[in-house]
Amino acid sequence: MKWKRLISLISTLINSHYGISYKKFIYFKKKERLWEPILITFAIFSMIVGMVPLYSIIMKTSFEQMTAMGLQNLFLMQAFTATTFIGFFFGLFIVVNYLFFSREMKVLLPLPLKPSEVMTAKFSVIILDQMLISLVLLLPPLIYFGVKTSQGLLYWFFAAVIFLLSQILPVMLATVIILPLYRVIKFDRYRDFFIFILASLLLVASLFFVAITNRMSFSGGFSPEALARILSDPESLINKVGRIYPPAILVVKSLTAGGFEGLIAFLGFVVLHVFVFLLLLYMGKKFYYSTYMELQETHAKRTKVGKDELERLFGKSRSRFTALMAREWKYFLRVPSFSFNGFINVVIFPILLLIFVSVDGEQMEEIKRFIPLIKPYAVPLGVLVAVLAGGINSLSPTLLSREGRLFIELKALPVSPTTIFVVKFTHIMTITIIAPIFVSIALHMFLELSLIQSLSIFFISTVNLLFLNLLQTMIDSKKPVLDWDNPSKAMKQNINVALTIPIIFGFVGGFGYLGFVLKGTLSPVVMSSVLLLVGVAGSALCAPIATRMFGSALSRDV
């Protein structure tokens, strides 16, 4: 493996993946669309301003509670374990998307490159994508812990290395599942749907596993006897929690043990990750190359359509709406980047909420003491929570962008633009509505709401999501991003998605602030009525405009 060639290949793939050269040419050479980086900066700033205060409070509270119990090290262990579990789930979709849905392999295969070089470069891009998770979930706790405990230079060096290597194991775990699975079911036309279902089940299983393990770790609650046992031997609890993810113990020992023990743990962590990366390359060469080549050969040999397939395609008479809806779902589920980004926000947050409200123990009893203060405002608060969970699924602002090259096919269909828009928007709302359902159920369980209150949360939040989704589709209809060579670019690197972030956070934050300021003036019924009125009026106003803009987008030349 020639290092100069490898570094050049990695930089080229990163450049292609993020469109760096293209953006430099547009922004600095042609000096066009300069509003895009400004808008992206504003969207990121809005998210930071909105989330950092809450994140800081959570970190501060968690650290102080663990410090008071003599369990400071558990603070680092939880951060690293959470980063791994979230990274594993994201990695399932990113690995599938980047390895099997990217067009780069058609260019790379004829080049005089070794398989190990190609796989090193491709996995480097995947890990770089994953580092955003570590940047959000792991880096702040590492910095906070180091500052609060006045750590020395060695801590910061070890922490930097641990941060940079933190996503190798999650990617390896995802690869161990995905590549052999693709090898086994590569010719099944429901392969990608099966992968998505498997990943979703793994996510739910992981979340419940963490919840159950956490309850086992703190079994007995925080009674005086249990607290005495914890304080007498904090390391036993840390080792018990570390069973969820053993490498987390190496992280804790590296950063807190000091001396020879800390150095040995750090070296063990580094060696483990080097070995895992080499295992990634081996699996890539053994499974990915052969699977990819066979997929291409099978596709090339398919020169005619069989009788059974012709009967399947043309033997059933379906309405235009049904046929278009089937097309929408098939395309959505077959592209992991679309299905992942579409489902992730509307599924994970409500599931976490359900797990949270299902946990028993003295801690939950302490929290439940605040229910009488929250319960009167359960409906308006629940509506805002459901709107936040369902509004940031990235589907509405990519209504047309997700079509890519298929946009020409969509234009040629003998169906009116209004029908196409209704089908695509119905598909989006079907996914979006998952969030209000789960949030209503979770709050019904936690706050012991009446059926009327729970149904009110569901209905009002759905109406507001209808309004916000219409707004987001208008943005994408105005200027869809159709020129992409990787599905993730239609979702993650789409300027239209960035445009919608201030809309969702502004809506939730604005009404949340107004509700807090006016809580002594307006009753919860009035607040809920205002939210309902905004949703109904906004939907009625935006629906015809969104439909007209969609029709105009279809009539334009590509």
Coordinates of C-alpha atoms in Angstrom, one line a residue:
M1 CA 0.0 0.0 0.0
K2 CA 1.6 3.3 -1.1
W3 CA 0.8 6.0 1.4
K4 CA 1.0 8.9 -1.0
R5 CA -1.5 7.3 -3.4
L6 CA -3.7 6.2 -0.4
I7 CA -3.8 9.8 1.0
S8 CA -4.6 11.2 -2.4
L9 CA -7.4 8.6 -2.9
I10 CA -8.9 9.4 0.6
S11 CA -8.8 13.2 -0.1
T12 CA -10.4 12.7 -3.5
L13 CA -13.3 10.6 -2.1
I14 CA -13.8 13.1 0.7
N15 CA -13.8 16.0 -1.9
S16 CA -16.4 14.1 -4.0
H17 CA -18.5 13.1 -1.0
Y18 CA -18.9 16.6 0.4
G19 CA -18.7 18.4 -3.0
I20 CA -15.8 20.6 -1.7
S21 CA -14.3 21.6 -5.0
Y22 CA -17.8 22.3 -6.5
K23 CA -18.7 24.6 -3.6
K24 CA -15.4 26.4 -3.8
F25 CA -15.9 27.0 -7.5
I26 CA -19.5 28.3 -7.0
Y27 CA -18.8 30.4 -3.9
F28 CA -15.3 31.8 -4.5
K29 CA -14.7 31.6 -8.3
K30 CA -18.2 32.4 -9.7
K31 CA -19.3 34.1 -6.5
E32 CA -22.9 32.7 -7.0
R33 CA -25.4 31.5 -4.4
L34 CA -23.4 33.2 -1.6
W35 CA -26.6 33.2 0.5
E36 CA -26.3 29.4 0.9
P37 CA -23.2 29.4 3.3
I38 CA -24.7 32.3 5.2
L39 CA -28.0 30.4 5.6
I40 CA -26.2 27.2 6.6
T41 CA -24.2 29.1 9.2
F42 CA -27.4 30.7 10.5
A43 CA -29.1 27.3 10.7
I44 CA -26.2 25.7 12.6
F45 CA -26.1 28.8 14.9
S46 CA -29.8 28.4 15.6
M47 CA -29.4 24.8 16.6
I48 CA -26.5 25.6 18.8
V49 CA -28.3 28.4 20.5
G50 CA -31.4 26.2 21.0
M51 CA -29.7 23.0 22.1
V52 CA -26.5 24.0 24.0
P53 CA -28.1 25.5 27.1
L54 CA -30.3 22.4 27.6
Y55 CA -27.3 20.1 26.8
S56 CA -25.1 22.0 29.3
I57 CA -27.8 21.7 32.1
I58 CA -28.0 17.9 31.5
M59 CA -24.3 17.5 31.6
K60 CA -23.9 19.6 34.7
T61 CA -26.7 17.8 36.5
S62 CA -25.4 14.4 35.6
F63 CA -21.8 15.2 36.5
E64 CA -22.7 16.7 39.9
Q65 CA -25.0 13.8 40.8
M66 CA -22.3 11.3 39.9
T67 CA -19.6 13.3 41.7
A68 CA -21.7 13.5 44.8
M69 CA -21.9 9.6 44.8
G70 CA -18.2 9.2 44.0
L71 CA -19.0 8.0 40.5
Q72 CA -17.3 10.6 38.3
N73 CA -15.9 7.9 36.0
L74 CA -19.4 6.7 35.2
F75 CA -20.0 10.1 33.5
L76 CA -17.3 9.3 30.9
M77 CA -18.5 5.7 30.5
Q78 CA -22.1 6.7 29.8
A79 CA -21.0 9.2 27.2
F80 CA -18.8 6.7 25.3
T81 CA -21.4 4.0 25.5
A82 CA -24.2 6.2 24.2
T83 CA -21.9 7.4 21.4
T84 CA -21.2 3.8 20.3
F85 CA -24.9 2.7 20.3
I86 CA -26.1 5.8 18.3
G87 CA -23.1 5.4 16.0
F88 CA -23.9 1.8 15.4
F89 CA -27.4 2.5 14.3
F90 CA -26.4 5.4 12.1
G91 CA -23.6 3.2 10.7
L92 CA -26.0 0.5 9.5
F93 CA -27.5 2.9 7.1
I94 CA -24.4 4.9 6.2
V95 CA -22.5 1.6 5.4
V96 CA -25.3 0.4 3.1
N97 CA -25.8 3.7 1.4
Y98 CA -22.1 4.5 0.8
L99 CA -21.0 1.0 -0.2
F100 CA -23.9 -0.1 -2.4
F101 CA -25.6 3.1 -3.5
S102 CA -22.6 5.2 -4.5
R103 CA -21.5 5.4 -8.1
E104 CA -17.8 5.8 -7.2
M105 CA -17.1 2.1 -7.6
K106 CA -17.8 2.2 -11.3
V107 CA -14.9 4.7 -11.6
L108 CA -12.6 3.1 -9.0
L109 CA -12.7 -0.5 -10.2
P110 CA -10.9 0.0 -13.6
L111 CA -8.1 2.0 -11.8
P112 CA -4.8 0.4 -10.7
L113 CA -5.8 0.4 -7.1
K114 CA -5.5 -2.4 -4.6
P115 CA -8.8 -3.5 -2.9
S116 CA -7.2 -2.6 0.5
E117 CA -6.6 0.9 -0.7
V118 CA -10.2 1.3 -2.0
M119 CA -11.7 -0.1 1.2
T120 CA -9.4 2.1 3.4
A121 CA -10.5 5.2 1.6
K122 CA -14.2 4.3 1.6
F123 CA -14.3 3.3 5.3
S124 CA -12.4 6.6 6.1
V125 CA -15.2 8.5 4.5
I126 CA -17.8 6.5 6.4
I127 CA -16.0 7.1 9.7
L128 CA -15.6 10.8 8.9
D129 CA -19.4 11.0 8.4
Q130 CA -19.9 9.2 11.7
M131 CA -17.6 11.7 13.6
L132 CA -20.5 14.1 13.8
I133 CA -22.0 11.8 16.4
S134 CA -18.9 11.8 18.5
L135 CA -18.6 15.6 18.0
V136 CA -22.1 16.0 19.6
L137 CA -22.2 13.2 22.2
L138 CA -18.6 12.5 23.2
L139 CA -16.5 15.6 22.8
P140 CA -18.5 17.9 25.1
P141 CA -18.4 15.4 28.0
L142 CA -14.7 14.8 27.5
I143 CA -14.0 18.6 27.7
Y144 CA -16.4 19.1 30.6
F145 CA -14.9 16.3 32.6
G146 CA -11.3 17.5 31.9
V147 CA -12.1 21.1 32.9
K148 CA -14.0 20.2 36.0
T149 CA -11.4 17.8 37.3
S150 CA -8.4 19.9 36.3
Q151 CA -6.8 17.2 34.2
G152 CA -3.2 17.4 33.0
L153 CA -1.7 17.4 29.5
L154 CA -1.7 13.5 29.3
Y155 CA -5.5 13.4 29.7
W156 CA -6.1 15.8 26.8
F157 CA -3.8 13.8 24.6
F158 CA -5.5 10.5 25.5
A159 CA -9.0 12.2 25.1
A160 CA -8.1 13.5 21.6
V161 CA -7.0 10.1 20.4
I162 CA -10.1 8.4 21.9
F163 CA -12.3 10.9 20.3
L164 CA -10.7 10.4 16.8
L165 CA -11.0 6.6 17.1
S166 CA -14.5 6.5 18.7
Q167 CA -16.4 5.6 15.5
I168 CA -14.3 2.7 14.3
L169 CA -16.0 0.1 16.5
P170 CA -19.5 1.2 15.6
V171 CA -18.7 1.1 11.9
M172 CA -17.2 -2.4 12.4
L173 CA -20.3 -3.7 14.2
A174 CA -22.5 -2.3 11.4
T175 CA -20.2 -3.8 8.7
V176 CA -20.2 -7.2 10.4
I177 CA -24.0 -7.3 10.1
I178 CA -24.5 -5.7 6.7
L179 CA -21.8 -7.2 4.4
P180 CA -22.5 -10.9 5.2
L181 CA -26.2 -10.2 5.1
Y182 CA -25.9 -8.6 1.6
R183 CA -23.9 -11.6 0.6
V184 CA -26.7 -14.0 1.6
I185 CA -29.7 -12.0 0.3
K186 CA -28.2 -10.0 -2.5
F187 CA -30.7 -11.1 -5.1
D188 CA -33.8 -10.6 -3.1
R189 CA -35.8 -7.7 -4.5
Y190 CA -36.9 -6.9 -0.9
R191 CA -33.3 -6.8 0.3
D192 CA -33.1 -3.1 1.2
F193 CA -36.5 -3.2 3.0
F194 CA -35.3 -6.1 5.0
I195 CA -32.1 -4.3 5.9
F196 CA -34.1 -1.3 7.1
I197 CA -36.4 -3.4 9.2
L198 CA -33.5 -5.3 10.7
A199 CA -31.7 -2.0 11.6
S200 CA -34.9 -0.6 13.2
L201 CA -35.3 -3.7 15.2
L202 CA -31.7 -3.6 16.3
L203 CA -32.2 0.0 17.4
V204 CA -35.2 -0.8 19.5
A205 CA -33.5 -3.8 21.0
S206 CA -30.4 -1.7 21.8
L207 CA -32.5 1.0 23.5
F208 CA -34.4 -1.5 25.6
F209 CA -31.1 -3.4 26.4
V210 CA -29.6 -0.1 27.7
A211 CA -32.8 0.6 29.7
I212 CA -33.0 -2.9 31.2
T213 CA -29.2 -2.9 32.0
N214 CA -29.5 0.5 33.6
R215 CA -32.3 -0.8 35.8
M216 CA -30.3 -3.9 36.7
S217 CA -27.3 -1.7 37.6
F218 CA -29.4 0.4 39.9
S219 CA -31.7 -2.4 41.1
G220 CA -33.2 -1.5 44.4
G221 CA -33.3 2.2 43.6
F222 CA -31.4 4.6 45.8
S223 CA -32.4 3.3 49.2
P224 CA -30.0 4.0 52.0
E225 CA -28.7 0.4 51.9
A226 CA -28.2 0.5 48.1
L227 CA -26.5 3.9 48.3
A228 CA -24.2 2.6 51.0
R229 CA -23.2 -0.3 48.8
I230 CA -22.5 2.0 45.9
L231 CA -20.4 4.5 48.0
S232 CA -18.4 1.7 49.6
D233 CA -17.3 0.3 46.2
P234 CA -17.9 2.7 43.3
E235 CA -15.6 0.6 40.9
S236 CA -18.0 -2.4 41.2
L237 CA -20.8 -0.4 39.8
I238 CA -18.7 1.0 37.0
N239 CA -17.6 -2.5 36.0
K240 CA -21.2 -3.6 36.1
V241 CA -22.3 -0.8 33.8
G242 CA -19.2 -1.4 31.7
R243 CA -20.6 -4.9 30.8
I244 CA -22.9 -3.1 28.3
Y245 CA -19.8 -2.2 26.2
P246 CA -16.5 -3.5 27.6
P247 CA -14.2 -1.1 25.6
A248 CA -15.8 1.7 27.6
I249 CA -13.8 0.4 30.6
L250 CA -10.6 0.9 28.7
V251 CA -11.7 4.5 28.0
V252 CA -12.3 5.2 31.7
K253 CA -9.1 3.6 32.8
S254 CA -7.1 5.5 30.2
L255 CA -8.5 8.8 31.2
T256 CA -8.7 8.4 35.0
A257 CA -6.3 5.7 36.3
G258 CA -3.1 7.6 35.6
G259 CA 0.4 6.2 35.7
F260 CA 1.3 2.8 34.2
E261 CA -2.3 1.4 34.5
G262 CA -3.7 4.3 32.5
L263 CA -1.0 3.9 29.8
I264 CA -1.6 0.2 29.5
A265 CA -5.4 0.8 29.1
F266 CA -4.8 3.5 26.5
L267 CA -2.4 1.3 24.5
G268 CA -4.9 -1.5 24.7
F269 CA -7.7 0.8 23.4
V270 CA -5.5 1.9 20.4
V271 CA -4.3 -1.6 19.6
L272 CA -8.0 -2.8 19.7
H273 CA -9.1 -0.2 17.2
V274 CA -6.1 -0.8 14.9
F275 CA -7.1 -4.5 14.9
V276 CA -10.7 -3.6 14.3
F277 CA -9.8 -1.4 11.3
L278 CA -7.7 -4.1 9.8
L279 CA -10.7 -6.5 10.3
L280 CA -12.9 -3.9 8.4
L281 CA -10.5 -4.0 5.5
Y282 CA -10.5 -7.8 5.5
M283 CA -14.3 -8.0 5.5
G284 CA -14.5 -5.3 2.8
K285 CA -12.2 -7.3 0.5
K286 CA -13.8 -10.7 1.3
F287 CA -17.5 -9.7 1.1
Y288 CA -17.9 -6.3 -0.5
Y289 CA -15.8 -6.7 -3.6
S290 CA -17.2 -10.0 -4.6
T291 CA -20.8 -9.0 -3.7
Y292 CA -20.6 -5.8 -5.7
M293 CA -19.1 -7.5 -8.8
E294 CA -21.8 -10.2 -8.7
L295 CA -24.5 -7.6 -8.4
Q296 CA -23.1 -5.8 -11.5
E297 CA -22.8 -9.1 -13.5
T298 CA -26.3 -10.1 -12.6
H299 CA -27.7 -6.8 -13.6
A300 CA -25.7 -6.9 -16.9
K301 CA -26.9 -10.4 -17.8
R302 CA -30.6 -9.4 -17.3
T303 CA -31.4 -8.8 -21.0
K304 CA -35.0 -9.7 -21.0
V305 CA -38.0 -9.7 -18.7
G306 CA -39.6 -13.0 -18.0
K307 CA -43.3 -14.0 -18.4
D308 CA -43.9 -14.0 -14.6
E309 CA -42.5 -10.6 -14.2
L310 CA -44.5 -9.2 -17.1
E311 CA -47.7 -10.6 -15.4
R312 CA -46.6 -9.1 -12.1
L313 CA -46.0 -5.7 -13.7
F314 CA -49.1 -5.5 -16.0
G315 CA -51.4 -8.2 -14.8
K316 CA -53.0 -6.1 -12.1
S317 CA -55.1 -3.1 -12.7
R318 CA -54.5 -0.3 -10.2
S319 CA -55.6 3.3 -9.8
R320 CA -53.2 6.0 -10.5
F321 CA -53.1 7.0 -6.9
T322 CA -52.3 3.4 -5.8
A323 CA -49.6 2.9 -8.5
L324 CA -47.9 6.2 -7.6
M325 CA -48.1 5.5 -3.9
A326 CA -46.5 2.1 -4.5
R327 CA -43.7 3.8 -6.5
E328 CA -43.2 6.3 -3.7
W329 CA -42.9 3.7 -0.9
K330 CA -40.7 1.3 -3.0
Y331 CA -38.2 4.1 -3.8
F332 CA -38.3 5.3 -0.3
L333 CA -37.6 1.9 1.3
R334 CA -35.0 0.8 -1.3
V335 CA -32.7 3.7 -0.6
P336 CA -31.4 3.5 3.0
S337 CA -30.4 7.2 3.1
F338 CA -34.0 8.2 2.5
S339 CA -35.6 5.7 4.8
F340 CA -33.1 6.3 7.5
N341 CA -33.4 10.1 7.5
G342 CA -37.1 9.9 7.1
F343 CA -37.8 7.5 10.0
I344 CA -34.9 8.4 12.4
N345 CA -36.4 11.5 14.0
V346 CA -40.0 10.4 14.2
V347 CA -39.0 7.0 15.7
I348 CA -36.0 7.4 18.0
F349 CA -37.3 10.3 20.1
P350 CA -40.7 8.9 20.8
I351 CA -39.2 5.4 21.6
L352 CA -36.8 7.1 24.1
L353 CA -39.8 8.9 25.6
L354 CA -41.7 5.6 25.9
I355 CA -38.7 3.9 27.5
F356 CA -38.3 6.8 29.9
V357 CA -41.9 6.7 31.1
S358 CA -41.9 2.9 31.5
V359 CA -39.0 3.0 34.0
D360 CA -39.9 2.6 37.6
G361 CA -38.0 3.3 40.8
E362 CA -37.4 6.1 43.3
Q363 CA -35.9 8.4 40.7
M364 CA -39.1 8.3 38.6
E365 CA -41.1 8.9 41.8
E366 CA -39.1 12.1 42.4
I367 CA -39.8 13.2 38.8
K368 CA -43.5 12.4 39.1
R369 CA -43.8 14.9 41.9
F370 CA -43.6 17.7 39.3
I371 CA -46.6 16.2 37.4
P372 CA -49.2 18.5 39.1
L373 CA -47.2 21.5 37.8
I374 CA -46.9 20.2 34.2
K375 CA -50.3 18.5 33.8
P376 CA -52.5 21.6 33.3
Y377 CA -50.3 22.5 30.3
A378 CA -50.0 19.0 29.0
V379 CA -51.8 19.6 25.7
P380 CA -49.9 22.7 24.4
L381 CA -46.6 21.2 25.7
G382 CA -47.3 17.9 24.1
V383 CA -48.2 19.5 20.8
L384 CA -44.9 21.3 20.7
V385 CA -43.0 18.1 21.6
A386 CA -44.8 16.2 18.8
V387 CA -44.2 19.0 16.3
L388 CA -40.5 19.0 17.1
A389 CA -40.2 15.2 16.8
G390 CA -42.2 15.0 13.6
G391 CA -41.1 18.2 11.9
I392 CA -37.4 17.5 11.3
N393 CA -37.6 14.3 9.3
S394 CA -36.0 15.9 6.1
L395 CA -38.7 14.4 3.8
S396 CA -40.8 17.6 3.1
P397 CA -37.8 19.8 2.1
T398 CA -36.6 17.0 -0.2
L399 CA -39.9 16.3 -1.8
L400 CA -38.6 16.7 -5.4
S401 CA -34.8 16.6 -4.6
R402 CA -35.1 12.9 -3.7
E403 CA -36.1 12.1 -7.3
G404 CA -32.7 13.0 -8.8
R405 CA -32.5 11.5 -12.3
L406 CA -36.0 10.0 -11.9
F407 CA -37.4 13.6 -12.0
I408 CA -37.6 13.2 -15.8
E409 CA -39.6 10.0 -15.4
L410 CA -41.9 11.9 -13.0
K411 CA -42.5 14.7 -15.5
A412 CA -43.4 12.1 -18.2
L413 CA -46.0 10.3 -16.2
P414 CA -49.5 10.7 -17.7
V415 CA -50.8 12.0 -14.3
S416 CA -51.7 15.5 -13.3
P417 CA -49.2 17.4 -11.1
T418 CA -51.9 17.8 -8.4
T419 CA -52.3 14.0 -8.1
I420 CA -48.5 13.5 -7.9
F421 CA -48.3 16.1 -5.2
V422 CA -51.1 14.6 -3.2
V423 CA -49.5 11.2 -3.4
K424 CA -46.1 12.4 -2.4
F425 CA -47.5 14.6 0.4
T426 CA -49.7 11.8 1.7
H427 CA -46.6 9.6 1.9
I428 CA -44.7 12.2 3.9
M429 CA -47.6 12.7 6.3
T430 CA -48.0 9.0 6.8
I431 CA -44.4 8.9 8.2
T432 CA -44.7 12.2 10.0
I433 CA -47.8 11.1 11.9
I434 CA -45.8 8.4 13.7
A435 CA -44.4 11.1 16.0
P436 CA -47.7 12.5 17.3
I437 CA -48.9 8.9 17.9
F438 CA -46.0 7.9 20.0
V439 CA -45.7 11.2 21.9
S440 CA -49.4 11.1 22.7
I441 CA -49.1 7.6 24.1
A442 CA -46.0 8.4 26.1
L443 CA -47.5 11.5 27.7
H444 CA -50.7 9.7 28.3
M445 CA -48.8 7.1 30.3
F446 CA -46.5 9.5 32.1
L447 CA -48.9 12.3 32.9
E448 CA -51.9 10.1 33.3
L449 CA -53.9 12.2 30.8
S450 CA -57.5 11.7 29.9
L451 CA -58.4 10.3 26.5
I452 CA -59.6 13.7 25.3
Q453 CA -56.3 15.3 26.2
S454 CA -54.2 12.6 24.5
L455 CA -56.4 12.8 21.3
S456 CA -56.1 16.7 21.4
I457 CA -52.3 16.4 21.5
F458 CA -52.4 14.0 18.5
F459 CA -54.9 16.0 16.5
I460 CA -53.5 19.5 17.0
S461 CA -49.9 18.4 16.5
T462 CA -50.9 16.6 13.3
V463 CA -52.6 19.8 11.9
N464 CA -49.6 21.9 12.7
L465 CA -47.3 19.3 11.1
L466 CA -49.5 19.5 8.0
F467 CA -48.9 23.2 7.9
L468 CA -45.2 23.0 8.5
N469 CA -44.7 20.2 5.9
L470 CA -46.5 22.3 3.3
L471 CA -44.2 25.2 4.0
Q472 CA -41.2 22.9 3.6
T473 CA -42.4 21.4 0.3
M474 CA -42.7 24.9 -1.0
I475 CA -39.0 25.5 -0.4
D476 CA -38.0 22.4 -2.3
S477 CA -40.5 23.0 -5.1
K478 CA -38.9 26.4 -5.6
K479 CA -35.4 25.1 -6.2
P480 CA -35.0 21.3 -6.0
V481 CA -31.5 19.8 -5.8
L482 CA -31.6 17.1 -8.5
D483 CA -27.9 16.8 -9.5
W484 CA -26.5 14.3 -7.0
D485 CA -24.5 11.1 -7.4
N486 CA -25.1 9.8 -3.8
P487 CA -28.5 9.6 -2.2
S488 CA -27.1 11.1 1.1
K489 CA -26.4 14.3 -0.8
A490 CA -30.1 14.7 -1.5
M491 CA -30.8 14.6 2.2
K492 CA -27.8 15.6 4.3
Q493 CA -26.1 18.1 1.9
N494 CA -29.3 19.7 0.7
I495 CA -29.6 23.4 1.3
N496 CA -33.3 23.1 1.4
V497 CA -33.1 21.0 4.6
A498 CA -31.0 23.7 6.2
L499 CA -33.6 26.2 5.3
T500 CA -36.3 24.3 7.3
I501 CA -34.3 24.1 10.5
P502 CA -35.1 27.7 11.6
I503 CA -38.7 27.2 10.6
I504 CA -39.2 24.1 12.9
F505 CA -37.1 25.4 15.8
G506 CA -38.6 28.9 15.4
F507 CA -42.1 27.6 15.5
V508 CA -41.5 25.4 18.6
G509 CA -39.3 27.8 20.4
G510 CA -41.4 30.8 19.6
F511 CA -44.7 29.3 20.8
G512 CA -42.9 27.7 23.7
Y513 CA -41.6 31.1 24.8
L514 CA -44.9 32.8 24.3
G515 CA -46.6 30.1 26.4
F516 CA -44.1 30.6 29.2
V517 CA -44.5 34.3 29.2
L518 CA -48.3 34.3 29.0
K519 CA -48.9 31.3 31.2
G520 CA -50.5 33.6 33.9
T521 CA -52.7 35.3 31.3
L522 CA -53.8 32.6 28.9
S523 CA -55.4 29.3 30.0
P524 CA -54.1 26.0 28.6
V525 CA -57.4 25.7 26.6
V526 CA -56.8 29.0 24.9
M527 CA -53.1 28.1 24.2
S528 CA -54.2 24.8 22.6
S529 CA -57.0 26.7 20.6
V530 CA -54.4 29.2 19.3
L531 CA -52.1 26.4 18.1
L532 CA -55.1 24.6 16.4
L533 CA -56.1 27.9 14.7
V534 CA -52.6 28.5 13.5
G535 CA -52.3 25.0 12.1
V536 CA -55.7 25.1 10.3
A537 CA -55.3 28.6 8.9
G538 CA -51.7 27.9 7.8
S539 CA -52.7 24.6 6.1
A540 CA -55.6 26.2 4.3
L541 CA -53.4 29.1 3.1
C542 CA -50.4 27.0 2.1
A543 CA -52.1 24.0 0.4
P544 CA -53.1 25.7 -2.8
I545 CA -49.8 27.6 -3.0
A546 CA -47.7 24.4 -2.4
T547 CA -49.7 22.6 -5.1
R548 CA -49.3 25.3 -7.6
M549 CA -45.5 25.6 -6.9
F550 CA -45.1 21.8 -7.3
G551 CA -46.9 22.0 -10.7
S552 CA -44.6 24.8 -11.8
A553 CA -41.5 22.8 -10.8
L554 CA -42.7 19.8 -12.9
S555 CA -43.3 22.0 -15.9
R556 CA -39.8 23.5 -15.8
D557 CA -37.0 22.2 -18.0
V558 CA -34.3 20.3 -16.2

